[in-house]
Short mmCIF file of C-alpha atoms in Angstrom, two decimals:
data_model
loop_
_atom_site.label_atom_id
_atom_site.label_comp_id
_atom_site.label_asym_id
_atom_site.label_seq_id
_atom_site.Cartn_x
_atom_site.Cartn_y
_atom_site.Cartn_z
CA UNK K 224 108.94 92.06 96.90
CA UNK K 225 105.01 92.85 97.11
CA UNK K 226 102.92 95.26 99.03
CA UNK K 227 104.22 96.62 101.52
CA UNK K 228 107.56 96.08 103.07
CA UNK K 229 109.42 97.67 106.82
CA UNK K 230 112.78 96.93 108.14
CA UNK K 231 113.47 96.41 110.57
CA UNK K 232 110.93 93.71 112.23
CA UNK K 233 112.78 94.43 115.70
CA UNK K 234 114.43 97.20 116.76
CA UNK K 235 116.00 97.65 120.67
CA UNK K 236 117.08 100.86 120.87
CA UNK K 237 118.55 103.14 123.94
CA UNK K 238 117.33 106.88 124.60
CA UNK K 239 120.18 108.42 123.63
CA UNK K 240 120.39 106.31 120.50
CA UNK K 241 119.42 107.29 116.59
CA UNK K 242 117.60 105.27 114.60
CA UNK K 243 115.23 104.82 111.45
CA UNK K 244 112.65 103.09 110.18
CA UNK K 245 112.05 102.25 106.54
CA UNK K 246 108.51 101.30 104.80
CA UNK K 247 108.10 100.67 101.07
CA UNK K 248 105.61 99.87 99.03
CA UNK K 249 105.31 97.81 95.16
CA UNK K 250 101.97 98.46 94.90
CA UNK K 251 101.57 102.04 92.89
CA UNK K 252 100.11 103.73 95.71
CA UNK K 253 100.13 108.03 96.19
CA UNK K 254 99.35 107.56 100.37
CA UNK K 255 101.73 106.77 102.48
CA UNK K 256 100.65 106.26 106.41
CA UNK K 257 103.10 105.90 109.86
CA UNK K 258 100.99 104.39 112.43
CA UNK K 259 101.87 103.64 116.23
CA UNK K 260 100.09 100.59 117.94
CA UNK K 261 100.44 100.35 121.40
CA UNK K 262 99.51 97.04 123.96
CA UNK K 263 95.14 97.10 123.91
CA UNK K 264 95.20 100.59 122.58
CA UNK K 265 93.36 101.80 119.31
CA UNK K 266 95.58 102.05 116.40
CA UNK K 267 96.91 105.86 116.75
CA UNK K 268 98.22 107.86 113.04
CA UNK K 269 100.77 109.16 113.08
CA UNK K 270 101.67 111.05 109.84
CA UNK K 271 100.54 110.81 106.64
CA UNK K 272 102.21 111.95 102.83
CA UNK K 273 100.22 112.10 99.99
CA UNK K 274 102.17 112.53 96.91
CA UNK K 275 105.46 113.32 98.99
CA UNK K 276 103.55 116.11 100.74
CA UNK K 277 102.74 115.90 104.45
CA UNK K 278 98.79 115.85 104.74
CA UNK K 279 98.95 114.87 107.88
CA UNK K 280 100.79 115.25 111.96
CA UNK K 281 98.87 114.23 114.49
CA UNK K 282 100.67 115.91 117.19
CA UNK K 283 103.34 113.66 117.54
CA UNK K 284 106.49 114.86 119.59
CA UNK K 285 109.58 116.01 117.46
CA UNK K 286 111.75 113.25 118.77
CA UNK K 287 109.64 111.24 115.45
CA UNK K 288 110.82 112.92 112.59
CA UNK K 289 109.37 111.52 109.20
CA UNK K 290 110.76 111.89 105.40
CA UNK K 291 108.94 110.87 102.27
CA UNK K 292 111.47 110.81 99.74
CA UNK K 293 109.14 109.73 96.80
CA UNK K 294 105.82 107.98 96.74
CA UNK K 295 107.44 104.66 97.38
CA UNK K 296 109.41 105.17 99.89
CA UNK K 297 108.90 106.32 103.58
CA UNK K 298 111.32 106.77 106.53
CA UNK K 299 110.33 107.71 110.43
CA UNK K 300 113.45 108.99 112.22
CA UNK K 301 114.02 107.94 115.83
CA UNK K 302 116.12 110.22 118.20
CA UNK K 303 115.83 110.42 122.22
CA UNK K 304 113.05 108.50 122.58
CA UNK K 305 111.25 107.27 125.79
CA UNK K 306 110.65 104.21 126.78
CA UNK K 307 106.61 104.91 126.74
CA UNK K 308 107.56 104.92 122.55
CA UNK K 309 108.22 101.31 122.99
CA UNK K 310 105.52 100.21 120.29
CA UNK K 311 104.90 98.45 116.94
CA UNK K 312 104.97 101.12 114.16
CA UNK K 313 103.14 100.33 111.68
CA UNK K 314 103.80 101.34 107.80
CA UNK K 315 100.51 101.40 105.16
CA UNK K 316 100.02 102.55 101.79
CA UNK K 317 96.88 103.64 100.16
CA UNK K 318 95.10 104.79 96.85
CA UNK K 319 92.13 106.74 97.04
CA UNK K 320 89.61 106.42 94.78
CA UNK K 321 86.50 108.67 94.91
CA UNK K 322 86.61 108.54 98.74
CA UNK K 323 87.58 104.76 99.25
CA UNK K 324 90.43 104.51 101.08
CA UNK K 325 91.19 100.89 101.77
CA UNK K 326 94.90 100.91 103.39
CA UNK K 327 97.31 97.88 103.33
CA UNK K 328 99.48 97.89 106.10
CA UNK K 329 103.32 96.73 106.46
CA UNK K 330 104.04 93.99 109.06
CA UNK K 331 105.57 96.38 111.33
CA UNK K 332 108.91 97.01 113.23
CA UNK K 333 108.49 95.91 117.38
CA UNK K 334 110.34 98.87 118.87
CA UNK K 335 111.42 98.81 122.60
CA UNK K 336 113.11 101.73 124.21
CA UNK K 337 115.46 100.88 127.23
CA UNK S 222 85.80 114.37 119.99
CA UNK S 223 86.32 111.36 117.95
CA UNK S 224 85.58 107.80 119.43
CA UNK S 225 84.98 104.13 118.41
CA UNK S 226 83.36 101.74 120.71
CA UNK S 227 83.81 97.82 120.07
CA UNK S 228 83.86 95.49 122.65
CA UNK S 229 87.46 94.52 124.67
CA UNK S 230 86.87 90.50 123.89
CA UNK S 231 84.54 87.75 122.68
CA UNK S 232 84.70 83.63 122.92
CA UNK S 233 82.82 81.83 119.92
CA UNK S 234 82.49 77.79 119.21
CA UNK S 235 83.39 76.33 115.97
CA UNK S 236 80.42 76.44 113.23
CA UNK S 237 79.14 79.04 115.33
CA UNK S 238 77.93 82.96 114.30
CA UNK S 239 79.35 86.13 116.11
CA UNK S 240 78.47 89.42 115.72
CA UNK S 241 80.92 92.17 116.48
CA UNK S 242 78.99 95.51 117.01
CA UNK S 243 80.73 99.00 116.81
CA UNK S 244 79.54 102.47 117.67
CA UNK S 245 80.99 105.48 116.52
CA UNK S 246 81.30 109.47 116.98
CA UNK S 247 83.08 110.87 114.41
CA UNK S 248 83.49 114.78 112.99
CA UNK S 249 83.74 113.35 109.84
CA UNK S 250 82.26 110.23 107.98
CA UNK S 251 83.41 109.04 104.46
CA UNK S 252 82.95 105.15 105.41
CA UNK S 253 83.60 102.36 107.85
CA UNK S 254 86.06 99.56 107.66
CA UNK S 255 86.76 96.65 109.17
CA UNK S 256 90.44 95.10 109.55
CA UNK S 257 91.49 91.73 110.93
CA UNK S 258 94.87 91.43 112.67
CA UNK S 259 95.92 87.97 113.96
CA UNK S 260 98.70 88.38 116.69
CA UNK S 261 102.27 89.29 115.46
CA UNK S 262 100.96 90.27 112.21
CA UNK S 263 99.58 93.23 109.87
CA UNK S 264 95.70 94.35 109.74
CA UNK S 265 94.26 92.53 106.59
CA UNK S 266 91.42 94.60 105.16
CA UNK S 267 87.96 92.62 105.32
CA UNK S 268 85.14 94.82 104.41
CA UNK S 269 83.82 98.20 103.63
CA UNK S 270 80.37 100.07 103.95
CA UNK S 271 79.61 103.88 102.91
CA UNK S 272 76.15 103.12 102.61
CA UNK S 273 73.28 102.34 105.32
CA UNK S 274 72.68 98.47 105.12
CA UNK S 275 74.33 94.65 105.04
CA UNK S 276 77.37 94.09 102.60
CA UNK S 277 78.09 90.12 102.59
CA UNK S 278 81.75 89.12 101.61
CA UNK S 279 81.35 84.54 101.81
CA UNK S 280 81.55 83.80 105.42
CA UNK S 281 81.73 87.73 106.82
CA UNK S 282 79.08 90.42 105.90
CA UNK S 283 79.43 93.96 107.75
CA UNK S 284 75.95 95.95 108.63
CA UNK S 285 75.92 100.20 109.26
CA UNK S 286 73.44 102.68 109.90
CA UNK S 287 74.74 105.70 109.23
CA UNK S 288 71.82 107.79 111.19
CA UNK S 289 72.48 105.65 114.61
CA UNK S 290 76.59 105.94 114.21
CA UNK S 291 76.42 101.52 114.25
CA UNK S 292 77.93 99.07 112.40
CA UNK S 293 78.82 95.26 112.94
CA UNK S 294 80.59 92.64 111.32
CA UNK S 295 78.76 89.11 110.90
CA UNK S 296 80.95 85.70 111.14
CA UNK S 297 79.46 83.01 110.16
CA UNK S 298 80.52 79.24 109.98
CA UNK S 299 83.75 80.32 112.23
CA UNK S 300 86.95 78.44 112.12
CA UNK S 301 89.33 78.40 114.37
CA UNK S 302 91.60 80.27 111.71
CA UNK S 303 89.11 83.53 112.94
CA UNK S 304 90.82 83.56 116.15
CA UNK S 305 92.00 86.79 115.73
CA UNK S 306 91.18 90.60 116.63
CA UNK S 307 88.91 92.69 114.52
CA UNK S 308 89.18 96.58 114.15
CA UNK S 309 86.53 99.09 113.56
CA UNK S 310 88.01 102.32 111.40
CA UNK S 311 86.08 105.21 110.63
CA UNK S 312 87.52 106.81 107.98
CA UNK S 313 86.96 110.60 108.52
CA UNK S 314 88.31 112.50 105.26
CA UNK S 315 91.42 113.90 103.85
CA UNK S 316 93.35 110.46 104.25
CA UNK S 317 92.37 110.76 108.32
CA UNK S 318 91.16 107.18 109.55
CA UNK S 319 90.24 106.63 113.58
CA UNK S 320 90.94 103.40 114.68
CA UNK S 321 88.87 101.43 117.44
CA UNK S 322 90.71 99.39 119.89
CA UNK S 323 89.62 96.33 118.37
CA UNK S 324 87.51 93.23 119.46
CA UNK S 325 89.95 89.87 120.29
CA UNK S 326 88.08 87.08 119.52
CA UNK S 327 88.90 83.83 120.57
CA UNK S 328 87.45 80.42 118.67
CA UNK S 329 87.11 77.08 120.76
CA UNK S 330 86.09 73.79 119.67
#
């Protein structure tokens, strides 16, 4: 595998369900990003982990719960969401280097909330 | 607040050049990006500027002033291949990057 990796690429989910979304990345990185992008809406950030260490929550409701287990790896826990979440979530990855911070993004999961 | 400006859509003929302009207010400024995202897929980084003037990258080159919050991205030569939307992205400090809403644009022969 290279770059940057999320399962699943579809996800239907009810409100009442649990669920999680997984983003890795083979490319050494120490930034790890959770973005939401919703139908002609800008890209919106979600959380970010630098290191394993939250840097980063842009108000997002509770019902998104994210884990960075190591610098690799990065969840986003789903529980009672609405179906205004319904969304592509984007994963990215970055390495900052005296200010540049070119991210490479995931393909995504397509989440719809019923 | 923080805000990006790029237009909603733009048509372009084959061979053709576009311009794509975006204006930004940010609290922050460590440099501007530009991303292209074809439908169903990830954004693909295409350029960077942190400095005021024209950075040219083959086919696309990427303009800011820094003093008038403006940038654009220059296509040259398009193919249809370019169909695709382009994102403005601010990035603001501390690993914080504001997104614009991106420009679709659409190549015809």
């Amino acid at each position: 595998e290279t770059g940057v990796t999320q399962t699943p690429r579809h996800l239907v989910m009810g409100m009442t369900n649990k669920k999680s979304l997984k983003c890795e990345q083979h490319l050494g990185h120490n930034a790890m990003y959770w973005y939401k992008q919703s139908a002609k809406k800008p890209l919106e950030l979600m959380f970010v982990y630098n290191f394993k260490e939250q840097t980063e929550n842009n108000s997002v409701p509770s019902r998104f719960s994210p884990e960075c287990p190591n610098s690799s790896h990065l969840f986003l826990h789903l529980h009672t969401l609405q179906p205004e979440d319904s969304a592509l979530y984007l994963c990215a990855s970055s390495q900052e280097t005296s200010g540049y911070n070119e991210q490479f993004f995931g393909p995504g999961t397509r989440l719809t909330v019923l | 607040g923080q805000n990006i400006d790029q237009p909603t859509e733009m048509t372009a003929t084959e061979g053709a050049i576009v311009q794509i302009n975006c204006t930004y207010q940010t609290s922050g400024f460590n440099g501007l990006f530009w991303y292209q995202q074809h439908a169903g897929e990830a954004p693909t980084f295409l350029s960077y500027n942190v400095l005021d003037g024209l950075e040219e990258k083959g086919r696309f080159s990427s303009f800011l002033s820094r003093s008038k919050g403006y940038s654009y991205l220059l296509l040259k030569e398009l193919q249809m291949k370019d169909s695709a939307s382009y994102l403005c992205a601010v990035e603001t400090g501390g690993f914080k990057t504001i997104f614009g809403a991106g420009t679709r644009l659409f190549v015809k022969a």
